Amino acid sequence: MVIHSSDITTESAFLKRRQLIQSALLLGILPAVQSVSAEVEAPNTIEQISRYNNYYEFSTNKEVIWKLAEAFKPHPWTLTIEGEVQRPRTIAFDDLLKQFPQEERIYRLRCVEGWAMVIPWQGFSLASLIKTCNPTSRAKFVEFIGLERPTEMIGQRNKMMAWPYTEGLRIDEALHPLTLLVTGLYGHPLPNQNGAPLRLAVPWKYGFKSIKAITKIRLVEEQPVSSWMRSAPSEYGFYANVNPDVSHPRWSQRREVRIGHASKQPTLLFNGYADQVASMYQGMDLVKYF
């Protein structure tokens, strides 16, 4: 489904539709699919999702980013795919929407800081885009590069980290069916403060892996160094899989607080997606490769 202005879904209509789908899943009328959340959970409200964000390109204060991002201009926008591919390409955002049908997916989001949300994204599988570029056998990793525009992204005037923001995945992680290029939220185009117009969602990893405002995707042979690895290598590793048994150097990861809820709950291994993704890490030392 391509999102047009005439197709925008209100939050209440979205929730009613999800309730019907969830009821059908529970009754066995519809088959369970990977695109639903790890458990049948109600999404956070659009206000919670859009007004409590980490987006250091604008600010380190989560509760003001929505305001600071109002003047950001996400259009026109192009995405470049290059590196170890036989068909490098640059594609306009509107053409991405036309070429790749949009799906609704409800995903859990777990921040490395210990808070969590459940978010109804719209987007399309990253794998579907990568495959159109015909990766070579040397493509072992995927590097993502965000936008650098300090005239609008005022947090980039602060040199707390090197800009632009960069992230990376192993090629099998990038091609996994759950890895989503996000274009919308609650049936609306993606808000500026949530990474407009194009961000990543990798639901079994901590939220900082889900880079926002992506401008370039590079397939590479060597493991890329992400922004947080460069800034604090002892605290942020390349994999960043959600794991209650691997503490952050400054706090435990055993429990989390769901935004909008008062009490904490246990953190789930791989954020609740272990059945789908654990096989990719079989035999790996998850403490060493954190």
PDB file of C-alpha atoms in Angstrom:
ATOM      1  CA  MET A   1       0.000   0.000   0.000  1.00  0.00           C
ATOM      2  CA  VAL A   2       1.446   3.341  -1.034  1.00  0.00           C
ATOM      3  CA  ILE A   3       0.573   6.059   1.480  1.00  0.00           C
ATOM      4  CA  HIS A   4      -1.218   9.034  -0.065  1.00  0.00           C
ATOM      5  CA  SER A   5      -2.778  11.955   1.748  1.00  0.00           C
ATOM      6  CA  SER A   6      -6.199  10.455   1.026  1.00  0.00           C
ATOM      7  CA  ASP A   7      -5.184   7.189   2.716  1.00  0.00           C
ATOM      8  CA  ILE A   8      -4.189   8.631   6.096  1.00  0.00           C
ATOM      9  CA  THR A   9      -5.522   6.525   8.955  1.00  0.00           C
ATOM     10  CA  THR A  10      -6.532   8.122  12.236  1.00  0.00           C
ATOM     11  CA  GLU A  11      -5.167   6.622  15.430  1.00  0.00           C
ATOM     12  CA  SER A  12      -8.636   5.440  16.515  1.00  0.00           C
ATOM     13  CA  ALA A  13      -9.356   3.839  13.139  1.00  0.00           C
ATOM     14  CA  PHE A  14      -5.953   2.195  13.145  1.00  0.00           C
ATOM     15  CA  LEU A  15      -6.530   0.711  16.591  1.00  0.00           C
ATOM     16  CA  LYS A  16      -9.997  -0.575  15.633  1.00  0.00           C
ATOM     17  CA  ARG A  17      -8.529  -2.303  12.599  1.00  0.00           C
ATOM     18  CA  ARG A  18      -5.695  -3.767  14.673  1.00  0.00           C
ATOM     19  CA  GLN A  19      -8.184  -5.063  17.247  1.00  0.00           C
ATOM     20  CA  LEU A  20     -10.047  -6.930  14.502  1.00  0.00           C
ATOM     21  CA  ILE A  21      -6.790  -8.385  13.167  1.00  0.00           C
ATOM     22  CA  GLN A  22      -5.587  -9.371  16.649  1.00  0.00           C
ATOM     23  CA  SER A  23      -8.925 -11.054  17.416  1.00  0.00           C
ATOM     24  CA  ALA A  24      -8.689 -12.999  14.170  1.00  0.00           C
ATOM     25  CA  LEU A  25      -5.147 -14.080  15.014  1.00  0.00           C
ATOM     26  CA  LEU A  26      -6.165 -15.277  18.455  1.00  0.00           C
ATOM     27  CA  LEU A  27      -9.125 -17.192  17.019  1.00  0.00           C
ATOM     28  CA  GLY A  28      -6.973 -18.757  14.336  1.00  0.00           C
ATOM     29  CA  ILE A  29      -8.916 -17.122  11.501  1.00  0.00           C
ATOM     30  CA  LEU A  30      -5.728 -15.485  10.170  1.00  0.00           C
ATOM     31  CA  PRO A  31      -2.255 -17.068  10.205  1.00  0.00           C
ATOM     32  CA  ALA A  32       0.366 -15.484  12.442  1.00  0.00           C
ATOM     33  CA  VAL A  33       2.956 -13.556  10.429  1.00  0.00           C
ATOM     34  CA  GLN A  34       6.318 -12.041  11.236  1.00  0.00           C
ATOM     35  CA  SER A  35       5.069  -8.523  10.672  1.00  0.00           C
ATOM     36  CA  VAL A  36       2.992  -8.428  13.863  1.00  0.00           C
ATOM     37  CA  SER A  37       4.597  -7.552  17.175  1.00  0.00           C
ATOM     38  CA  ALA A  38       6.377 -10.165  19.280  1.00  0.00           C
ATOM     39  CA  GLU A  39       3.290 -10.339  21.504  1.00  0.00           C
ATOM     40  CA  VAL A  40      -0.234  -9.010  20.950  1.00  0.00           C
ATOM     41  CA  GLU A  41       0.273  -5.624  22.549  1.00  0.00           C
ATOM     42  CA  ALA A  42      -1.552  -2.322  22.174  1.00  0.00           C
ATOM     43  CA  PRO A  43       0.619   0.324  20.498  1.00  0.00           C
ATOM     44  CA  ASN A  44       1.652   3.450  22.303  1.00  0.00           C
ATOM     45  CA  THR A  45      -0.294   6.571  21.360  1.00  0.00           C
ATOM     46  CA  ILE A  46       0.919   8.725  18.513  1.00  0.00           C
ATOM     47  CA  GLU A  47       1.562  11.536  20.993  1.00  0.00           C
ATOM     48  CA  GLN A  48       3.818   9.300  23.128  1.00  0.00           C
ATOM     49  CA  ILE A  49       5.693   8.038  20.066  1.00  0.00           C
ATOM     50  CA  SER A  50       6.163  11.445  18.480  1.00  0.00           C
ATOM     51  CA  ARG A  51       6.943  13.482  21.600  1.00  0.00           C
ATOM     52  CA  TYR A  52       9.473  11.272  23.396  1.00  0.00           C
ATOM     53  CA  ASN A  53      12.416  10.651  21.100  1.00  0.00           C
ATOM     54  CA  ASN A  54      16.153  10.247  21.008  1.00  0.00           C
ATOM     55  CA  TYR A  55      17.404  12.223  18.036  1.00  0.00           C
ATOM     56  CA  TYR A  56      20.716  13.869  18.863  1.00  0.00           C
ATOM     57  CA  GLU A  57      20.827  15.619  15.494  1.00  0.00           C
ATOM     58  CA  PHE A  58      18.321  18.004  17.089  1.00  0.00           C
ATOM     59  CA  SER A  59      18.859  17.752  20.846  1.00  0.00           C
ATOM     60  CA  THR A  60      19.734  15.454  23.739  1.00  0.00           C
ATOM     61  CA  ASN A  61      16.421  16.434  25.374  1.00  0.00           C
ATOM     62  CA  LYS A  62      13.830  13.849  24.279  1.00  0.00           C
ATOM     63  CA  GLU A  63      10.840  16.013  25.125  1.00  0.00           C
ATOM     64  CA  VAL A  64      11.703  19.024  22.918  1.00  0.00           C
ATOM     65  CA  ILE A  65      12.800  17.293  19.712  1.00  0.00           C
ATOM     66  CA  TRP A  66       9.286  17.361  18.227  1.00  0.00           C
ATOM     67  CA  LYS A  67       9.335  21.150  18.463  1.00  0.00           C
ATOM     68  CA  LEU A  68      12.905  21.620  17.259  1.00  0.00           C
ATOM     69  CA  ALA A  69      12.242  19.403  14.232  1.00  0.00           C
ATOM     70  CA  GLU A  70       9.219  21.371  13.004  1.00  0.00           C
ATOM     71  CA  ALA A  71      11.278  23.429  10.544  1.00  0.00           C
ATOM     72  CA  PHE A  72      13.097  20.425   9.097  1.00  0.00           C
ATOM     73  CA  LYS A  73      12.402  19.874   5.381  1.00  0.00           C
ATOM     74  CA  PRO A  74      12.342  16.158   4.460  1.00  0.00           C
ATOM     75  CA  HIS A  75      11.386  16.732   0.815  1.00  0.00           C
ATOM     76  CA  PRO A  76      12.717  16.489  -1.811  1.00  0.00           C
ATOM     77  CA  TRP A  77      14.791  13.466  -0.749  1.00  0.00           C
ATOM     78  CA  THR A  78      16.933  10.899  -2.509  1.00  0.00           C
ATOM     79  CA  LEU A  79      18.487   7.663  -1.308  1.00  0.00           C
ATOM     80  CA  THR A  80      21.760   6.343  -2.757  1.00  0.00           C
ATOM     81  CA  ILE A  81      22.725   2.649  -2.689  1.00  0.00           C
ATOM     82  CA  GLU A  82      26.368   1.970  -3.562  1.00  0.00           C
ATOM     83  CA  GLY A  83      29.444  -0.099  -2.751  1.00  0.00           C
ATOM     84  CA  GLU A  84      29.575  -3.840  -3.363  1.00  0.00           C
ATOM     85  CA  VAL A  85      26.601  -3.920  -5.714  1.00  0.00           C
ATOM     86  CA  GLN A  86      26.368  -4.559  -9.429  1.00  0.00           C
ATOM     87  CA  ARG A  87      23.605  -1.968  -9.848  1.00  0.00           C
ATOM     88  CA  PRO A  88      24.285   1.128  -7.758  1.00  0.00           C
ATOM     89  CA  ARG A  89      21.389   3.522  -7.840  1.00  0.00           C
ATOM     90  CA  THR A  90      20.031   6.805  -6.576  1.00  0.00           C
ATOM     91  CA  ILE A  91      16.280   6.876  -6.151  1.00  0.00           C
ATOM     92  CA  ALA A  92      13.878   9.628  -5.146  1.00  0.00           C
ATOM     93  CA  PHE A  93      11.778   9.023  -2.048  1.00  0.00           C
ATOM     94  CA  ASP A  94       8.507   9.283  -3.978  1.00  0.00           C
ATOM     95  CA  ASP A  95       9.764   6.616  -6.383  1.00  0.00           C
ATOM     96  CA  LEU A  96      10.578   4.348  -3.429  1.00  0.00           C
ATOM     97  CA  LEU A  97       6.925   4.558  -2.373  1.00  0.00           C
ATOM     98  CA  LYS A  98       5.798   3.686  -5.891  1.00  0.00           C
ATOM     99  CA  GLN A  99       8.215   0.808  -6.372  1.00  0.00           C
ATOM    100  CA  PHE A 100       7.895  -0.890  -2.977  1.00  0.00           C
ATOM    101  CA  PRO A 101       4.381  -1.536  -1.591  1.00  0.00           C
ATOM    102  CA  GLN A 102       3.999  -0.319   1.980  1.00  0.00           C
ATOM    103  CA  GLU A 103       3.130  -2.673   4.841  1.00  0.00           C
ATOM    104  CA  GLU A 104       1.829  -2.057   8.367  1.00  0.00           C
ATOM    105  CA  ARG A 105       4.000  -3.629  11.043  1.00  0.00           C
ATOM    106  CA  ILE A 106       3.651  -3.307  14.810  1.00  0.00           C
ATOM    107  CA  TYR A 107       7.093  -3.601  16.412  1.00  0.00           C
ATOM    108  CA  ARG A 108       8.413  -3.338  19.925  1.00  0.00           C
ATOM    109  CA  LEU A 109      11.133  -0.690  20.352  1.00  0.00           C
ATOM    110  CA  ARG A 110      13.601  -1.053  23.218  1.00  0.00           C
ATOM    111  CA  CYS A 111      15.966   1.830  23.964  1.00  0.00           C
ATOM    112  CA  VAL A 112      19.382   1.042  25.427  1.00  0.00           C
ATOM    113  CA  GLU A 113      18.474   3.512  28.201  1.00  0.00           C
ATOM    114  CA  GLY A 114      15.850   1.106  29.569  1.00  0.00           C
ATOM    115  CA  TRP A 115      12.555   2.414  28.162  1.00  0.00           C
ATOM    116  CA  ALA A 116      10.347   0.770  25.568  1.00  0.00           C
ATOM    117  CA  MET A 117       7.404   1.408  23.235  1.00  0.00           C
ATOM    118  CA  VAL A 118       5.187  -0.508  20.836  1.00  0.00           C
ATOM    119  CA  ILE A 119       4.985   1.287  17.490  1.00  0.00           C
ATOM    120  CA  PRO A 120       2.815   0.778  14.378  1.00  0.00           C
ATOM    121  CA  TRP A 121       5.155   1.517  11.504  1.00  0.00           C
ATOM    122  CA  GLN A 122       4.563   1.581   7.767  1.00  0.00           C
ATOM    123  CA  GLY A 123       7.353   0.713   5.394  1.00  0.00           C
ATOM    124  CA  PHE A 124       8.898  -2.010   3.305  1.00  0.00           C
ATOM    125  CA  SER A 125      11.504  -4.719   3.711  1.00  0.00           C
ATOM    126  CA  LEU A 126      15.095  -3.512   3.379  1.00  0.00           C
ATOM    127  CA  ALA A 127      15.891  -6.800   1.649  1.00  0.00           C
ATOM    128  CA  SER A 128      13.554  -5.975  -1.224  1.00  0.00           C
ATOM    129  CA  LEU A 129      15.533  -2.808  -1.953  1.00  0.00           C
ATOM    130  CA  ILE A 130      18.974  -4.368  -1.546  1.00  0.00           C
ATOM    131  CA  LYS A 131      18.137  -7.228  -3.894  1.00  0.00           C
ATOM    132  CA  THR A 132      17.308  -4.822  -6.722  1.00  0.00           C
ATOM    133  CA  CYS A 133      20.949  -3.671  -6.590  1.00  0.00           C
ATOM    134  CA  ASN A 134      22.428  -7.176  -7.056  1.00  0.00           C
ATOM    135  CA  PRO A 135      24.944  -7.373  -4.166  1.00  0.00           C
ATOM    136  CA  THR A 136      28.321  -8.935  -4.947  1.00  0.00           C
ATOM    137  CA  SER A 137      29.861 -11.814  -2.972  1.00  0.00           C
ATOM    138  CA  ARG A 138      32.047  -9.256  -1.172  1.00  0.00           C
ATOM    139  CA  ALA A 139      29.021  -7.591   0.462  1.00  0.00           C
ATOM    140  CA  LYS A 140      29.387  -8.772   4.072  1.00  0.00           C
ATOM    141  CA  PHE A 141      27.998  -5.723   5.873  1.00  0.00           C
ATOM    142  CA  VAL A 142      25.635  -2.819   5.228  1.00  0.00           C
ATOM    143  CA  GLU A 143      26.499   0.720   6.320  1.00  0.00           C
ATOM    144  CA  PHE A 144      23.823   3.405   6.726  1.00  0.00           C
ATOM    145  CA  ILE A 145      24.566   7.121   6.591  1.00  0.00           C
ATOM    146  CA  GLY A 146      22.190   9.788   7.864  1.00  0.00           C
ATOM    147  CA  LEU A 147      21.729  13.387   6.836  1.00  0.00           C
ATOM    148  CA  GLU A 148      24.118  16.134   7.870  1.00  0.00           C
ATOM    149  CA  ARG A 149      22.316  19.477   7.732  1.00  0.00           C
ATOM    150  CA  PRO A 150      23.235  21.636  10.754  1.00  0.00           C
ATOM    151  CA  THR A 151      21.250  24.595   9.423  1.00  0.00           C
ATOM    152  CA  GLU A 152      18.084  22.672  10.381  1.00  0.00           C
ATOM    153  CA  MET A 153      19.437  19.877  12.590  1.00  0.00           C
ATOM    154  CA  ILE A 154      20.726  22.214  15.257  1.00  0.00           C
ATOM    155  CA  GLY A 155      22.112  19.429  17.436  1.00  0.00           C
ATOM    156  CA  GLN A 156      24.734  18.825  14.772  1.00  0.00           C
ATOM    157  CA  ARG A 157      26.282  22.167  15.677  1.00  0.00           C
ATOM    158  CA  ASN A 158      27.381  20.387  18.842  1.00  0.00           C
ATOM    159  CA  LYS A 159      30.408  18.180  18.198  1.00  0.00           C
ATOM    160  CA  MET A 160      29.440  15.572  20.809  1.00  0.00           C
ATOM    161  CA  MET A 161      29.859  12.990  18.037  1.00  0.00           C
ATOM    162  CA  ALA A 162      31.086  12.943  14.460  1.00  0.00           C
ATOM    163  CA  TRP A 163      28.375  13.752  11.939  1.00  0.00           C
ATOM    164  CA  PRO A 164      26.683  12.453   9.909  1.00  0.00           C
ATOM    165  CA  TYR A 165      25.252   9.681  12.078  1.00  0.00           C
ATOM    166  CA  THR A 166      26.234   6.239  10.801  1.00  0.00           C
ATOM    167  CA  GLU A 167      25.127   2.714  11.634  1.00  0.00           C
ATOM    168  CA  GLY A 168      25.676  -0.798  10.310  1.00  0.00           C
ATOM    169  CA  LEU A 169      24.308  -4.323  10.093  1.00  0.00           C
ATOM    170  CA  ARG A 170      25.709  -7.654   9.044  1.00  0.00           C
ATOM    171  CA  ILE A 171      24.364  -8.600   5.615  1.00  0.00           C
ATOM    172  CA  ASP A 172      22.166 -11.408   6.954  1.00  0.00           C
ATOM    173  CA  GLU A 173      20.654  -9.002   9.502  1.00  0.00           C
ATOM    174  CA  ALA A 174      19.970  -6.455   6.775  1.00  0.00           C
ATOM    175  CA  LEU A 175      18.280  -9.103   4.618  1.00  0.00           C
ATOM    176  CA  HIS A 176      16.180 -10.503   7.462  1.00  0.00           C
ATOM    177  CA  PRO A 177      12.409 -10.184   6.813  1.00  0.00           C
ATOM    178  CA  LEU A 178      11.892  -8.157  10.011  1.00  0.00           C
ATOM    179  CA  THR A 179      14.349  -5.416   9.020  1.00  0.00           C
ATOM    180  CA  LEU A 180      12.181  -2.553   7.834  1.00  0.00           C
ATOM    181  CA  LEU A 181      12.765   0.700   5.987  1.00  0.00           C
ATOM    182  CA  VAL A 182      10.178   2.930   7.649  1.00  0.00           C
ATOM    183  CA  THR A 183       8.226   5.573   5.756  1.00  0.00           C
ATOM    184  CA  GLY A 184       5.225   6.131   8.030  1.00  0.00           C
ATOM    185  CA  LEU A 185       3.652   5.929  11.464  1.00  0.00           C
ATOM    186  CA  TYR A 186      -0.010   5.266  12.337  1.00  0.00           C
ATOM    187  CA  GLY A 187      -0.909   5.579   8.670  1.00  0.00           C
ATOM    188  CA  HIS A 188       0.672   9.049   8.409  1.00  0.00           C
ATOM    189  CA  PRO A 189       3.927   9.971   6.678  1.00  0.00           C
ATOM    190  CA  LEU A 190       6.782   9.641   9.144  1.00  0.00           C
ATOM    191  CA  PRO A 191       6.995  12.715  11.434  1.00  0.00           C
ATOM    192  CA  ASN A 192      10.188  14.777  11.323  1.00  0.00           C
ATOM    193  CA  GLN A 193      11.048  13.914  14.913  1.00  0.00           C
ATOM    194  CA  ASN A 194      10.761  10.189  14.211  1.00  0.00           C
ATOM    195  CA  GLY A 195      13.239  10.242  11.341  1.00  0.00           C
ATOM    196  CA  ALA A 196      11.423  11.557   8.279  1.00  0.00           C
ATOM    197  CA  PRO A 197      11.300  10.696   5.543  1.00  0.00           C
ATOM    198  CA  LEU A 198      13.148   7.365   5.838  1.00  0.00           C
ATOM    199  CA  ARG A 199      14.485   5.477   8.842  1.00  0.00           C
ATOM    200  CA  LEU A 200      15.398   1.934   9.805  1.00  0.00           C
ATOM    201  CA  ALA A 201      13.580  -0.368  12.230  1.00  0.00           C
ATOM    202  CA  VAL A 202      15.457  -3.426  13.513  1.00  0.00           C
ATOM    203  CA  PRO A 203      13.166  -4.566  16.323  1.00  0.00           C
ATOM    204  CA  TRP A 204      15.449  -7.087  18.046  1.00  0.00           C
ATOM    205  CA  LYS A 205      18.210  -4.506  18.527  1.00  0.00           C
ATOM    206  CA  TYR A 206      18.466  -1.440  20.758  1.00  0.00           C
ATOM    207  CA  GLY A 207      16.876   1.648  19.267  1.00  0.00           C
ATOM    208  CA  PHE A 208      20.099   3.478  18.401  1.00  0.00           C
ATOM    209  CA  LYS A 209      20.660   0.924  15.612  1.00  0.00           C
ATOM    210  CA  SER A 210      17.517   2.197  13.857  1.00  0.00           C
ATOM    211  CA  ILE A 211      19.141   5.166  12.133  1.00  0.00           C
ATOM    212  CA  LYS A 212      16.955   8.095  11.085  1.00  0.00           C
ATOM    213  CA  ALA A 213      16.923  10.352   7.981  1.00  0.00           C
ATOM    214  CA  ILE A 214      18.875   7.878   5.852  1.00  0.00           C
ATOM    215  CA  THR A 215      20.535   9.335   2.767  1.00  0.00           C
ATOM    216  CA  LYS A 216      22.949   6.563   1.767  1.00  0.00           C
ATOM    217  CA  ILE A 217      23.249   2.789   2.052  1.00  0.00           C
ATOM    218  CA  ARG A 218      26.646   1.235   1.335  1.00  0.00           C
ATOM    219  CA  LEU A 219      27.313  -2.491   1.021  1.00  0.00           C
ATOM    220  CA  VAL A 220      30.849  -3.156   2.221  1.00  0.00           C
ATOM    221  CA  GLU A 221      33.264  -5.997   2.888  1.00  0.00           C
ATOM    222  CA  GLU A 222      34.597  -4.793   6.265  1.00  0.00           C
ATOM    223  CA  GLN A 223      32.527  -4.203   9.402  1.00  0.00           C
ATOM    224  CA  PRO A 224      31.690  -0.475   9.562  1.00  0.00           C
ATOM    225  CA  VAL A 225      32.306   1.626  12.665  1.00  0.00           C
ATOM    226  CA  SER A 226      29.032   3.192  13.798  1.00  0.00           C
ATOM    227  CA  SER A 227      28.701   6.601  15.424  1.00  0.00           C
ATOM    228  CA  TRP A 228      28.187   5.246  18.939  1.00  0.00           C
ATOM    229  CA  MET A 229      31.028   2.739  18.567  1.00  0.00           C
ATOM    230  CA  ARG A 230      33.286   5.644  17.636  1.00  0.00           C
ATOM    231  CA  SER A 231      32.025   7.847  20.485  1.00  0.00           C
ATOM    232  CA  ALA A 232      31.967   5.255  23.300  1.00  0.00           C
ATOM    233  CA  PRO A 233      33.389   1.882  22.163  1.00  0.00           C
ATOM    234  CA  SER A 234      33.329   0.359  25.655  1.00  0.00           C
ATOM    235  CA  GLU A 235      29.591   1.045  25.978  1.00  0.00           C
ATOM    236  CA  TYR A 236      28.162   0.473  22.493  1.00  0.00           C
ATOM    237  CA  GLY A 237      29.084  -2.502  20.352  1.00  0.00           C
ATOM    238  CA  PHE A 238      28.330  -3.289  16.733  1.00  0.00           C
ATOM    239  CA  TYR A 239      25.561  -5.831  17.348  1.00  0.00           C
ATOM    240  CA  ALA A 240      23.512  -4.119  20.103  1.00  0.00           C
ATOM    241  CA  ASN A 241      21.092  -7.038  20.388  1.00  0.00           C
ATOM    242  CA  VAL A 242      18.587  -6.589  23.219  1.00  0.00           C
ATOM    243  CA  ASN A 243      19.837  -8.922  25.945  1.00  0.00           C
ATOM    244  CA  PRO A 244      18.811  -8.850  29.627  1.00  0.00           C
ATOM    245  CA  ASP A 245      21.975 -10.780  30.569  1.00  0.00           C
ATOM    246  CA  VAL A 246      24.407  -8.228  29.130  1.00  0.00           C
ATOM    247  CA  SER A 247      24.415  -5.051  31.198  1.00  0.00           C
ATOM    248  CA  HIS A 248      25.375  -1.626  29.939  1.00  0.00           C
ATOM    249  CA  PRO A 249      28.543  -0.585  31.815  1.00  0.00           C
ATOM    250  CA  ARG A 250      26.474   1.946  33.767  1.00  0.00           C
ATOM    251  CA  TRP A 251      23.156   0.141  34.291  1.00  0.00           C
ATOM    252  CA  SER A 252      21.409  -3.208  34.168  1.00  0.00           C
ATOM    253  CA  GLN A 253      19.346  -4.254  31.149  1.00  0.00           C
ATOM    254  CA  ARG A 254      17.251  -6.836  33.027  1.00  0.00           C
ATOM    255  CA  ARG A 255      14.140  -4.679  33.259  1.00  0.00           C
ATOM    256  CA  GLU A 256      12.498  -1.944  31.196  1.00  0.00           C
ATOM    257  CA  VAL A 257       9.730   0.600  31.584  1.00  0.00           C
ATOM    258  CA  ARG A 258       7.098   0.832  28.878  1.00  0.00           C
ATOM    259  CA  ILE A 259       6.318   4.495  28.173  1.00  0.00           C
ATOM    260  CA  GLY A 260       2.838   5.170  29.518  1.00  0.00           C
ATOM    261  CA  HIS A 261       3.126   2.459  32.200  1.00  0.00           C
ATOM    262  CA  ALA A 262       4.257   3.011  35.776  1.00  0.00           C
ATOM    263  CA  SER A 263       5.827  -0.361  36.552  1.00  0.00           C
ATOM    264  CA  LYS A 264       8.845  -2.067  35.031  1.00  0.00           C
ATOM    265  CA  GLN A 265       8.735  -5.390  33.244  1.00  0.00           C
ATOM    266  CA  PRO A 266      11.395  -7.984  32.407  1.00  0.00           C
ATOM    267  CA  THR A 267      13.473  -7.338  29.302  1.00  0.00           C
ATOM    268  CA  LEU A 268      13.006 -10.040  26.655  1.00  0.00           C
ATOM    269  CA  LEU A 269      15.948 -11.616  24.871  1.00  0.00           C
ATOM    270  CA  PHE A 270      16.170 -10.152  21.362  1.00  0.00           C
ATOM    271  CA  ASN A 271      13.282  -7.902  22.474  1.00  0.00           C
ATOM    272  CA  GLY A 272      10.850 -10.809  22.133  1.00  0.00           C
ATOM    273  CA  TYR A 273      11.872 -11.792  18.584  1.00  0.00           C
ATOM    274  CA  ALA A 274      14.161 -14.685  19.501  1.00  0.00           C
ATOM    275  CA  ASP A 275      12.100 -17.249  17.591  1.00  0.00           C
ATOM    276  CA  GLN A 276      12.714 -15.291  14.388  1.00  0.00           C
ATOM    277  CA  VAL A 277      16.318 -14.103  14.803  1.00  0.00           C
ATOM    278  CA  ALA A 278      18.260 -16.182  17.357  1.00  0.00           C
ATOM    279  CA  SER A 279      19.506 -18.632  14.714  1.00  0.00           C
ATOM    280  CA  MET A 280      21.647 -15.856  13.175  1.00  0.00           C
ATOM    281  CA  TYR A 281      23.759 -15.758  16.349  1.00  0.00           C
ATOM    282  CA  GLN A 282      24.054 -19.478  17.064  1.00  0.00           C
ATOM    283  CA  GLY A 283      27.458 -20.216  18.592  1.00  0.00           C
ATOM    284  CA  MET A 284      28.342 -16.534  19.101  1.00  0.00           C
ATOM    285  CA  ASP A 285      29.478 -15.201  22.453  1.00  0.00           C
ATOM    286  CA  LEU A 286      26.810 -12.521  22.977  1.00  0.00           C
ATOM    287  CA  VAL A 287      28.821 -10.940  25.801  1.00  0.00           C
ATOM    288  CA  LYS A 288      31.881 -10.474  23.587  1.00  0.00           C
ATOM    289  CA  TYR A 289      29.850  -9.473  20.547  1.00  0.00           C
ATOM    290  CA  PHE A 290      27.582  -7.012  22.342  1.00  0.00           C
TER     291      PHE A 290
END
